[in-house]
Amino acid sequence: MSMLTGLMSCDIGIDLGTANILIYVRGEGIVVNEPSIVSVESKTRHVLAVGHEAKEMVGRTPGEIVTVRPLREGVIADFEVTEEMLRTLLRRVIKNRFLVRPRIVVGVPSGITEVEKRAVRLSAERVNAREVYLVGEPMAGAIGVGINVHEPVGSMIIDIGGGTSEIAVIALSGIVNGATSIRIGGDKLDDAIVQYLKKNYNILIGERTAEEIKKEIGSACKLDEELETQIKGRDLVAAIPRTITVSSVEIRDALAEPLNAITEAVMLSLERTPPEVAADILDRGIILTGGGALLRGLDRRLRDETNLPVHVAEDPLTCVVRGTGKILENIAAYRKVLF
Ligand SMILES: Nc1ncnc2c1ncn2[C@@H]1O[C@H](COP(=O)(O)OP(=O)(O)O)[C@@H](O)[C@H]1O
Ligand SMILES: [Mg+2]
């Protein structure tokens, strides 16, 4: 019977990120990769669109529609909308796929509260999950990267997402000395660009434009060839649209404060690492995951500050969900890392 169940059911892994939500189906791979954004009717809170479709609406909605990022700062700011988002995407996945109720592994921020855990669990149960397991994002990321988390050898993972950056040293299926989670991630970098342009150019841009600038010319340390881009925004004095040109040097200046905060958190976490484990990290280096790892020169910057080897994971945006996928392959072997 259990063999039969294995044949007919498909298990699901979810990365419930503050910026992106990814869903993995065992045997198939990643089937959903969408921004964690929902557009709702302001009066009724009725959900109109989820994911890419909702992201297109950001900053362009008429008064009666608002776009919400329900997981904004790494905590579930809006339970109902989070649940609706999860349910909409899961329904899309489950439709015509499963004969038996699926098992679900969800990667969640390590700073999640008990109440939030219960909310995530309930949402998954409401889409008819048979069993629901939660795993901390840095742990799932480490597993996704291919680290043997059961070994008695320590590895440091830094996951830089939209709302938070999480730093964890993993060994023996656990997190050594507790994970550090700060509410500074890609969103704060975007905000810093908005503020910089307002202050220095009197020009107002939206957060989507700021994110595009960050990806296009953002950096964490000096580049061999500095870059430039044109920016369209609204002039705050003349109140009309205007185009300006900014350089990667200026954007780096804009990003200095949040990047310093991330670096400081890494240094603090290293200070708290027991000496034996510190020696492991010296051998193996630090691994960067999450979309923020793609910022130009961030690895070099951290290498310079820590004097440790720093590697950007392959495909950093999908490490966590791939980790949940690996857990699904053998839940019994990963019991210890699951909440
Ligand atoms: N090429 C890039 N350079 C800099 N930041 C990036 C790049 N690509 C994505 N990001 C940022 O990564 C963040 C999303 O990462 P992700 O790991 O999906 O976050 P979360 O786990 O919180 O959903 C966003 O802030 C996004 O702007
Ligand atoms: Mg993440």
CSV table of C-alpha atoms and ligand atoms in Angstrom, one decimal:
chain,number,residue,atom,x,y,z
A,1,MET,CA,0.0,0.0,0.0
A,2,SER,CA,2.7,2.4,0.9
A,3,MET,CA,4.5,1.6,-2.4
A,4,LEU,CA,1.3,2.4,-4.2
A,5,THR,CA,1.0,5.7,-2.3
A,6,GLY,CA,4.5,6.5,-3.4
A,7,LEU,CA,3.6,6.0,-7.0
A,8,MET,CA,0.5,8.0,-7.0
A,9,SER,CA,1.4,10.9,-4.8
A,10,CYS,CA,3.8,13.6,-5.5
A,11,ASP,CA,5.4,15.6,-2.8
A,12,ILE,CA,5.8,19.4,-2.7
A,13,GLY,CA,8.6,21.7,-1.5
A,14,ILE,CA,8.0,25.4,-1.0
A,15,ASP,CA,10.3,28.3,-0.5
A,16,LEU,CA,8.1,30.9,1.1
A,17,GLY,CA,10.4,33.9,0.6
A,18,THR,CA,9.8,37.5,1.3
A,19,ALA,CA,10.5,38.4,-2.4
A,20,ASN,CA,9.8,35.2,-4.3
A,21,ILE,CA,7.8,32.0,-3.7
A,22,LEU,CA,9.0,28.9,-5.4
A,23,ILE,CA,7.4,25.5,-5.5
A,24,TYR,CA,9.1,22.2,-6.3
A,25,VAL,CA,7.3,19.0,-7.2
A,26,ARG,CA,9.2,15.8,-6.5
A,27,GLY,CA,10.0,14.0,-9.7
A,28,GLU,CA,9.4,17.2,-11.8
A,29,GLY,CA,11.5,20.0,-10.4
A,30,ILE,CA,10.6,23.7,-9.9
A,31,VAL,CA,7.1,24.3,-11.2
A,32,VAL,CA,6.4,27.8,-9.7
A,33,ASN,CA,8.7,30.7,-9.4
A,34,GLU,CA,6.8,33.9,-8.8
A,35,PRO,CA,7.2,37.2,-6.8
A,36,SER,CA,5.5,37.0,-3.4
A,37,ILE,CA,3.1,39.8,-4.3
A,38,VAL,CA,-0.6,39.9,-4.3
A,39,SER,CA,-3.0,42.5,-5.6
A,40,VAL,CA,-6.2,42.9,-3.6
A,41,GLU,CA,-9.3,45.0,-3.8
A,42,SER,CA,-8.9,47.5,-1.1
A,43,LYS,CA,-12.4,47.5,0.3
A,44,THR,CA,-13.1,43.8,0.3
A,45,ARG,CA,-9.5,42.4,0.5
A,46,HIS,CA,-10.6,40.1,-2.3
A,47,VAL,CA,-7.5,38.7,-4.1
A,48,LEU,CA,-7.3,39.7,-7.7
A,49,ALA,CA,-3.9,38.5,-8.9
A,50,VAL,CA,-0.9,36.7,-7.5
A,51,GLY,CA,2.8,36.6,-8.5
A,52,HIS,CA,4.1,38.0,-11.8
A,53,GLU,CA,0.6,39.3,-12.7
A,54,ALA,CA,0.4,41.2,-9.4
A,55,LYS,CA,4.0,42.5,-9.7
A,56,GLU,CA,3.1,44.2,-13.1
A,57,MET,CA,0.6,46.2,-11.2
A,58,VAL,CA,3.0,47.5,-8.5
A,59,GLY,CA,3.0,51.3,-8.4
A,60,ARG,CA,0.4,51.5,-11.2
A,61,THR,CA,-2.8,50.5,-9.4
A,62,PRO,CA,-5.9,52.6,-9.4
A,63,GLY,CA,-7.2,53.6,-5.9
A,64,GLU,CA,-9.5,50.7,-5.4
A,65,ILE,CA,-6.7,48.1,-6.0
A,66,VAL,CA,-3.6,47.7,-3.8
A,67,THR,CA,-0.6,45.5,-4.2
A,68,VAL,CA,0.6,43.8,-1.0
A,69,ARG,CA,3.8,41.9,-0.2
A,70,PRO,CA,2.5,39.9,2.7
A,71,LEU,CA,5.9,38.6,3.9
A,72,ARG,CA,7.7,41.9,3.5
A,73,GLU,CA,10.2,41.8,6.3
A,74,GLY,CA,10.6,38.1,6.7
A,75,VAL,CA,7.7,37.8,9.0
A,76,ILE,CA,4.2,37.2,7.9
A,77,ALA,CA,2.7,40.7,8.0
A,78,ASP,CA,-0.6,39.7,6.6
A,79,PHE,CA,-1.7,36.2,7.4
A,80,GLU,CA,-4.9,36.1,5.3
A,81,VAL,CA,-3.2,37.4,2.2
A,82,THR,CA,-0.2,35.1,2.7
A,83,GLU,CA,-2.6,32.1,3.0
A,84,GLU,CA,-4.6,33.2,-0.1
A,85,MET,CA,-1.4,33.5,-2.1
A,86,LEU,CA,-0.1,30.1,-1.0
A,87,ARG,CA,-3.4,28.5,-1.7
A,88,THR,CA,-3.8,30.0,-5.1
A,89,LEU,CA,-0.3,28.9,-6.2
A,90,LEU,CA,-0.7,25.4,-4.6
A,91,ARG,CA,-4.1,24.9,-6.2
A,92,ARG,CA,-2.4,25.6,-9.6
A,93,VAL,CA,0.2,23.0,-8.8
A,94,ILE,CA,-2.1,20.4,-7.4
A,95,LYS,CA,-4.8,20.6,-10.1
A,96,ASN,CA,-4.9,17.3,-12.1
A,97,ARG,CA,-1.7,16.1,-10.5
A,98,PHE,CA,-2.2,14.2,-7.3
A,99,LEU,CA,-4.4,11.3,-6.6
A,100,VAL,CA,-3.2,11.1,-3.0
A,101,ARG,CA,-2.8,14.1,-0.6
A,102,PRO,CA,0.7,15.4,-0.9
A,103,ARG,CA,3.4,15.8,1.8
A,104,ILE,CA,4.7,19.4,1.9
A,105,VAL,CA,8.0,20.8,3.1
A,106,VAL,CA,8.1,24.5,3.5
A,107,GLY,CA,11.2,26.6,3.9
A,108,VAL,CA,10.6,29.5,6.3
A,109,PRO,CA,12.7,32.4,7.7
A,110,SER,CA,14.6,31.1,10.8
A,111,GLY,CA,13.2,34.0,12.9
A,112,ILE,CA,9.6,32.8,12.4
A,113,THR,CA,7.4,32.9,15.4
A,114,GLU,CA,5.2,30.0,16.7
A,115,VAL,CA,2.1,31.8,15.6
A,116,GLU,CA,3.5,32.3,12.1
A,117,LYS,CA,4.6,28.6,12.0
A,118,ARG,CA,1.1,27.6,12.8
A,119,ALA,CA,-0.3,29.9,10.1
A,120,VAL,CA,1.9,28.4,7.5
A,121,ARG,CA,1.1,24.9,8.6
A,122,LEU,CA,-2.7,25.6,8.5
A,123,SER,CA,-2.5,27.1,5.0
A,124,ALA,CA,-0.7,23.9,3.8
A,125,GLU,CA,-3.2,21.7,5.6
A,126,ARG,CA,-6.1,23.6,4.0
A,127,VAL,CA,-4.9,22.7,0.5
A,128,ASN,CA,-5.3,19.1,1.7
A,129,ALA,CA,-1.7,18.2,2.6
A,130,ARG,CA,-1.2,14.9,4.2
A,131,GLU,CA,1.8,15.9,6.3
A,132,VAL,CA,3.4,19.3,6.6
A,133,TYR,CA,7.1,20.0,7.7
A,134,LEU,CA,8.8,23.3,8.2
A,135,VAL,CA,12.5,23.9,7.7
A,136,GLY,CA,14.6,27.0,8.3
A,137,GLU,CA,15.7,28.8,5.2
A,138,PRO,CA,19.5,28.7,5.8
A,139,MET,CA,19.3,24.9,6.5
A,140,ALA,CA,17.3,24.3,3.4
A,141,GLY,CA,19.7,26.5,1.5
A,142,ALA,CA,22.7,24.5,2.7
A,143,ILE,CA,21.0,21.3,1.7
A,144,GLY,CA,20.2,22.8,-1.7
A,145,VAL,CA,23.8,23.8,-2.2
A,146,GLY,CA,24.8,20.1,-1.6
A,147,ILE,CA,26.4,20.5,1.8
A,148,ASN,CA,26.2,17.4,4.0
A,149,VAL,CA,24.5,19.0,6.9
A,150,HIS,CA,24.8,15.9,9.1
A,151,GLU,CA,28.6,16.0,9.2
A,152,PRO,CA,30.5,17.1,12.2
A,153,VAL,CA,32.1,19.8,10.1
A,154,GLY,CA,30.8,23.4,10.2
A,155,SER,CA,29.7,25.4,7.2
A,156,MET,CA,28.7,29.1,7.1
A,157,ILE,CA,25.7,30.1,5.0
A,158,ILE,CA,24.7,33.7,4.3
A,159,ASP,CA,21.3,33.9,2.7
A,160,ILE,CA,20.4,37.4,1.5
A,161,GLY,CA,16.8,37.6,0.5
A,162,GLY,CA,14.4,40.5,-0.1
A,163,GLY,CA,13.4,41.3,3.5
A,164,THR,CA,16.1,39.6,5.6
A,165,SER,CA,19.6,38.4,5.6
A,166,GLU,CA,20.2,35.2,7.6
A,167,ILE,CA,23.6,34.0,8.7
A,168,ALA,CA,23.9,30.5,10.0
A,169,VAL,CA,26.7,28.0,10.9
A,170,ILE,CA,25.5,24.5,10.2
A,171,ALA,CA,27.0,21.3,11.6
A,172,LEU,CA,25.6,17.9,12.8
A,173,SER,CA,22.1,18.7,11.4
A,174,GLY,CA,21.7,21.8,13.5
A,175,ILE,CA,22.6,25.5,13.6
A,176,VAL,CA,25.6,26.2,15.8
A,177,ASN,CA,25.0,29.1,18.2
A,178,GLY,CA,21.7,30.1,16.7
A,179,ALA,CA,21.0,31.8,13.4
A,180,THR,CA,21.4,35.6,13.0
A,181,SER,CA,18.6,37.2,11.1
A,182,ILE,CA,18.6,40.9,10.4
A,183,ARG,CA,15.8,42.8,8.7
A,184,ILE,CA,18.1,44.1,6.0
A,185,GLY,CA,18.1,42.6,2.6
A,186,GLY,CA,17.5,43.5,-1.1
A,187,ASP,CA,14.5,45.7,-0.2
A,188,LYS,CA,16.6,47.9,2.0
A,189,LEU,CA,19.1,48.3,-0.9
A,190,ASP,CA,16.3,49.3,-3.2
A,191,ASP,CA,15.0,51.9,-0.6
A,192,ALA,CA,18.5,53.3,-0.3
A,193,ILE,CA,18.6,53.9,-4.0
A,194,VAL,CA,15.2,55.7,-3.9
A,195,GLN,CA,16.4,57.9,-1.0
A,196,TYR,CA,19.8,58.7,-2.7
A,197,LEU,CA,18.2,59.8,-6.0
A,198,LYS,CA,15.7,61.9,-4.1
A,199,LYS,CA,18.3,63.6,-2.0
A,200,ASN,CA,21.0,64.1,-4.7
A,201,TYR,CA,18.9,64.6,-7.9
A,202,ASN,CA,15.5,65.6,-6.6
A,203,ILE,CA,14.1,62.8,-8.6
A,204,LEU,CA,11.5,60.3,-7.4
A,205,ILE,CA,11.5,56.7,-8.6
A,206,GLY,CA,9.4,53.7,-7.7
A,207,GLU,CA,10.8,50.6,-5.9
A,208,ARG,CA,10.6,48.5,-9.0
A,209,THR,CA,12.8,50.9,-10.9
A,210,ALA,CA,15.2,51.0,-7.9
A,211,GLU,CA,15.5,47.2,-8.0
A,212,GLU,CA,16.2,47.3,-11.8
A,213,ILE,CA,19.0,49.9,-11.2
A,214,LYS,CA,20.4,47.7,-8.4
A,215,LYS,CA,20.5,44.7,-10.7
A,216,GLU,CA,21.9,46.6,-13.6
A,217,ILE,CA,24.7,48.7,-12.0
A,218,GLY,CA,24.6,48.0,-8.3
A,219,SER,CA,27.8,46.8,-6.6
A,220,ALA,CA,29.4,46.2,-3.2
A,221,CYS,CA,33.0,47.1,-4.1
A,222,LYS,CA,35.0,48.9,-6.8
A,223,LEU,CA,34.5,47.5,-10.3
A,224,ASP,CA,37.2,47.1,-12.9
A,225,GLU,CA,35.0,49.0,-15.3
A,226,GLU,CA,32.4,51.3,-13.6
A,227,LEU,CA,28.9,51.2,-15.2
A,228,GLU,CA,26.3,53.8,-16.0
A,229,THR,CA,22.6,53.8,-16.6
A,230,GLN,CA,19.8,56.1,-17.5
A,231,ILE,CA,17.0,56.6,-15.0
A,232,LYS,CA,13.5,57.9,-15.6
A,233,GLY,CA,11.7,59.4,-12.7
A,234,ARG,CA,9.5,62.3,-11.6
A,235,ASP,CA,11.3,65.6,-10.9
A,236,LEU,CA,10.3,66.7,-7.4
A,237,VAL,CA,10.7,70.4,-8.3
A,238,ALA,CA,9.3,70.7,-11.7
A,239,ALA,CA,6.8,67.8,-11.1
A,240,ILE,CA,7.4,66.3,-14.5
A,241,PRO,CA,9.1,63.2,-15.8
A,242,ARG,CA,12.9,63.5,-16.3
A,243,THR,CA,15.8,61.3,-17.4
A,244,ILE,CA,19.2,61.4,-15.6
A,245,THR,CA,22.3,59.3,-15.9
A,246,VAL,CA,23.9,57.8,-12.8
A,247,SER,CA,27.0,55.7,-12.3
A,248,SER,CA,27.8,52.6,-10.4
A,249,VAL,CA,30.1,54.7,-8.2
A,250,GLU,CA,27.1,56.7,-7.0
A,251,ILE,CA,24.9,53.7,-6.5
A,252,ARG,CA,27.6,52.0,-4.5
A,253,ASP,CA,27.6,55.1,-2.3
A,254,ALA,CA,23.9,54.8,-2.0
A,255,LEU,CA,24.1,51.2,-0.9
A,256,ALA,CA,26.9,51.7,1.6
A,257,GLU,CA,24.8,51.8,4.8
A,258,PRO,CA,22.7,48.7,4.3
A,259,LEU,CA,25.8,46.8,3.0
A,260,ASN,CA,27.8,47.8,6.1
A,261,ALA,CA,25.0,46.5,8.3
A,262,ILE,CA,25.1,43.1,6.5
A,263,THR,CA,28.9,42.9,6.8
A,264,GLU,CA,28.8,43.8,10.5
A,265,ALA,CA,26.3,41.1,11.2
A,266,VAL,CA,28.6,38.6,9.4
A,267,MET,CA,31.5,39.7,11.5
A,268,LEU,CA,29.5,39.4,14.7
A,269,SER,CA,28.4,36.0,13.8
A,270,LEU,CA,32.0,34.9,13.1
A,271,GLU,CA,33.0,36.2,16.5
A,272,ARG,CA,30.4,34.0,18.2
A,273,THR,CA,31.6,30.9,16.3
A,274,PRO,CA,33.4,28.3,18.4
A,275,PRO,CA,37.1,28.0,17.4
A,276,GLU,CA,36.8,24.4,16.1
A,277,VAL,CA,34.0,25.4,13.8
A,278,ALA,CA,35.9,28.6,12.8
A,279,ALA,CA,38.7,26.4,11.6
A,280,ASP,CA,36.2,24.5,9.4
A,281,ILE,CA,34.9,27.7,7.9
A,282,LEU,CA,38.5,28.8,7.2
A,283,ASP,CA,38.9,25.6,5.2
A,284,ARG,CA,35.6,25.5,3.5
A,285,GLY,CA,34.7,29.2,3.2
A,286,ILE,CA,31.4,31.0,3.4
A,287,ILE,CA,28.6,30.2,1.0
A,288,LEU,CA,26.3,33.0,-0.3
A,289,THR,CA,22.7,32.1,-1.2
A,290,GLY,CA,19.5,34.1,-1.9
A,291,GLY,CA,19.0,36.7,-4.7
A,292,GLY,CA,21.2,39.3,-2.8
A,293,ALA,CA,24.2,37.1,-3.4
A,294,LEU,CA,24.0,38.2,-7.1
A,295,LEU,CA,25.0,41.8,-6.2
A,296,ARG,CA,28.2,42.5,-8.1
A,297,GLY,CA,31.3,42.3,-5.9
A,298,LEU,CA,29.5,41.2,-2.7
A,299,ASP,CA,31.6,38.0,-2.5
A,300,ARG,CA,34.8,40.1,-3.0
A,301,ARG,CA,33.7,42.6,-0.4
A,302,LEU,CA,33.0,39.8,2.2
A,303,ARG,CA,36.3,38.1,1.3
A,304,ASP,CA,38.2,41.3,2.0
A,305,GLU,CA,36.4,42.0,5.3
A,306,THR,CA,36.6,38.5,6.7
A,307,ASN,CA,39.8,37.2,5.1
A,308,LEU,CA,37.9,33.9,4.5
A,309,PRO,CA,37.1,32.3,1.2
A,310,VAL,CA,33.6,33.3,0.0
A,311,HIS,CA,31.6,31.5,-2.7
A,312,VAL,CA,28.4,32.4,-4.4
A,313,ALA,CA,26.2,29.3,-4.6
A,314,GLU,CA,25.2,28.1,-8.1
A,315,ASP,CA,21.8,29.6,-8.9
A,316,PRO,CA,21.4,31.3,-5.5
A,317,LEU,CA,17.7,32.2,-6.0
A,318,THR,CA,16.7,28.5,-6.1
A,319,CYS,CA,18.9,27.0,-3.3
A,320,VAL,CA,16.2,26.9,-0.7
A,321,VAL,CA,13.5,25.3,-2.8
A,322,ARG,CA,16.0,22.7,-4.2
A,323,GLY,CA,16.9,22.0,-0.6
A,324,THR,CA,13.2,21.3,0.2
A,325,GLY,CA,13.2,19.0,-2.8
A,326,LYS,CA,16.2,17.0,-1.5
A,327,ILE,CA,14.5,16.7,1.9
A,328,LEU,CA,11.4,15.2,0.2
A,329,GLU,CA,13.6,12.5,-1.4
A,330,ASN,CA,14.3,11.2,2.1
A,331,ILE,CA,12.3,12.8,4.9
A,332,ALA,CA,13.4,10.3,7.4
A,333,ALA,CA,17.0,11.2,7.0
A,334,TYR,CA,16.3,14.9,7.6
A,335,ARG,CA,13.9,14.5,10.6
A,336,LYS,CA,16.4,16.4,12.8
A,337,VAL,CA,16.4,19.5,10.6
A,338,LEU,CA,12.6,19.8,10.4
A,339,PHE,CA,10.5,21.8,12.8
B,1,LIG,N1,21.3,40.3,-9.9
B,1,LIG,C1,20.9,40.8,-8.8
B,1,LIG,N2,21.6,41.7,-8.1
B,1,LIG,C2,21.3,42.2,-6.9
B,1,LIG,N3,20.2,41.7,-6.2
B,1,LIG,C3,19.4,40.8,-6.8
B,1,LIG,C4,19.7,40.3,-8.1
B,1,LIG,N4,18.7,39.4,-8.5
B,1,LIG,C5,17.8,39.4,-7.4
B,1,LIG,N5,18.2,40.3,-6.5
B,1,LIG,C6,17.5,40.6,-5.2
B,1,LIG,O1,17.3,39.4,-4.5
B,1,LIG,C7,16.2,39.6,-3.6
B,1,LIG,C8,15.3,38.4,-3.7
B,1,LIG,O2,16.0,37.2,-3.3
B,1,LIG,P1,15.3,35.9,-2.8
B,1,LIG,O3,16.3,35.0,-2.4
B,1,LIG,O4,14.3,35.5,-3.8
B,1,LIG,O5,14.5,36.6,-1.5
B,1,LIG,P2,13.4,35.9,-0.5
B,1,LIG,O6,14.0,34.6,-0.1
B,1,LIG,O7,13.3,36.9,0.6
B,1,LIG,O8,12.2,35.7,-1.3
B,1,LIG,C9,15.5,40.8,-4.1
B,1,LIG,O9,15.7,41.9,-3.2
B,1,LIG,C10,16.1,41.1,-5.5
B,1,LIG,O10,16.2,42.5,-5.8
B,2,MG,MG,14.9,33.2,0.7
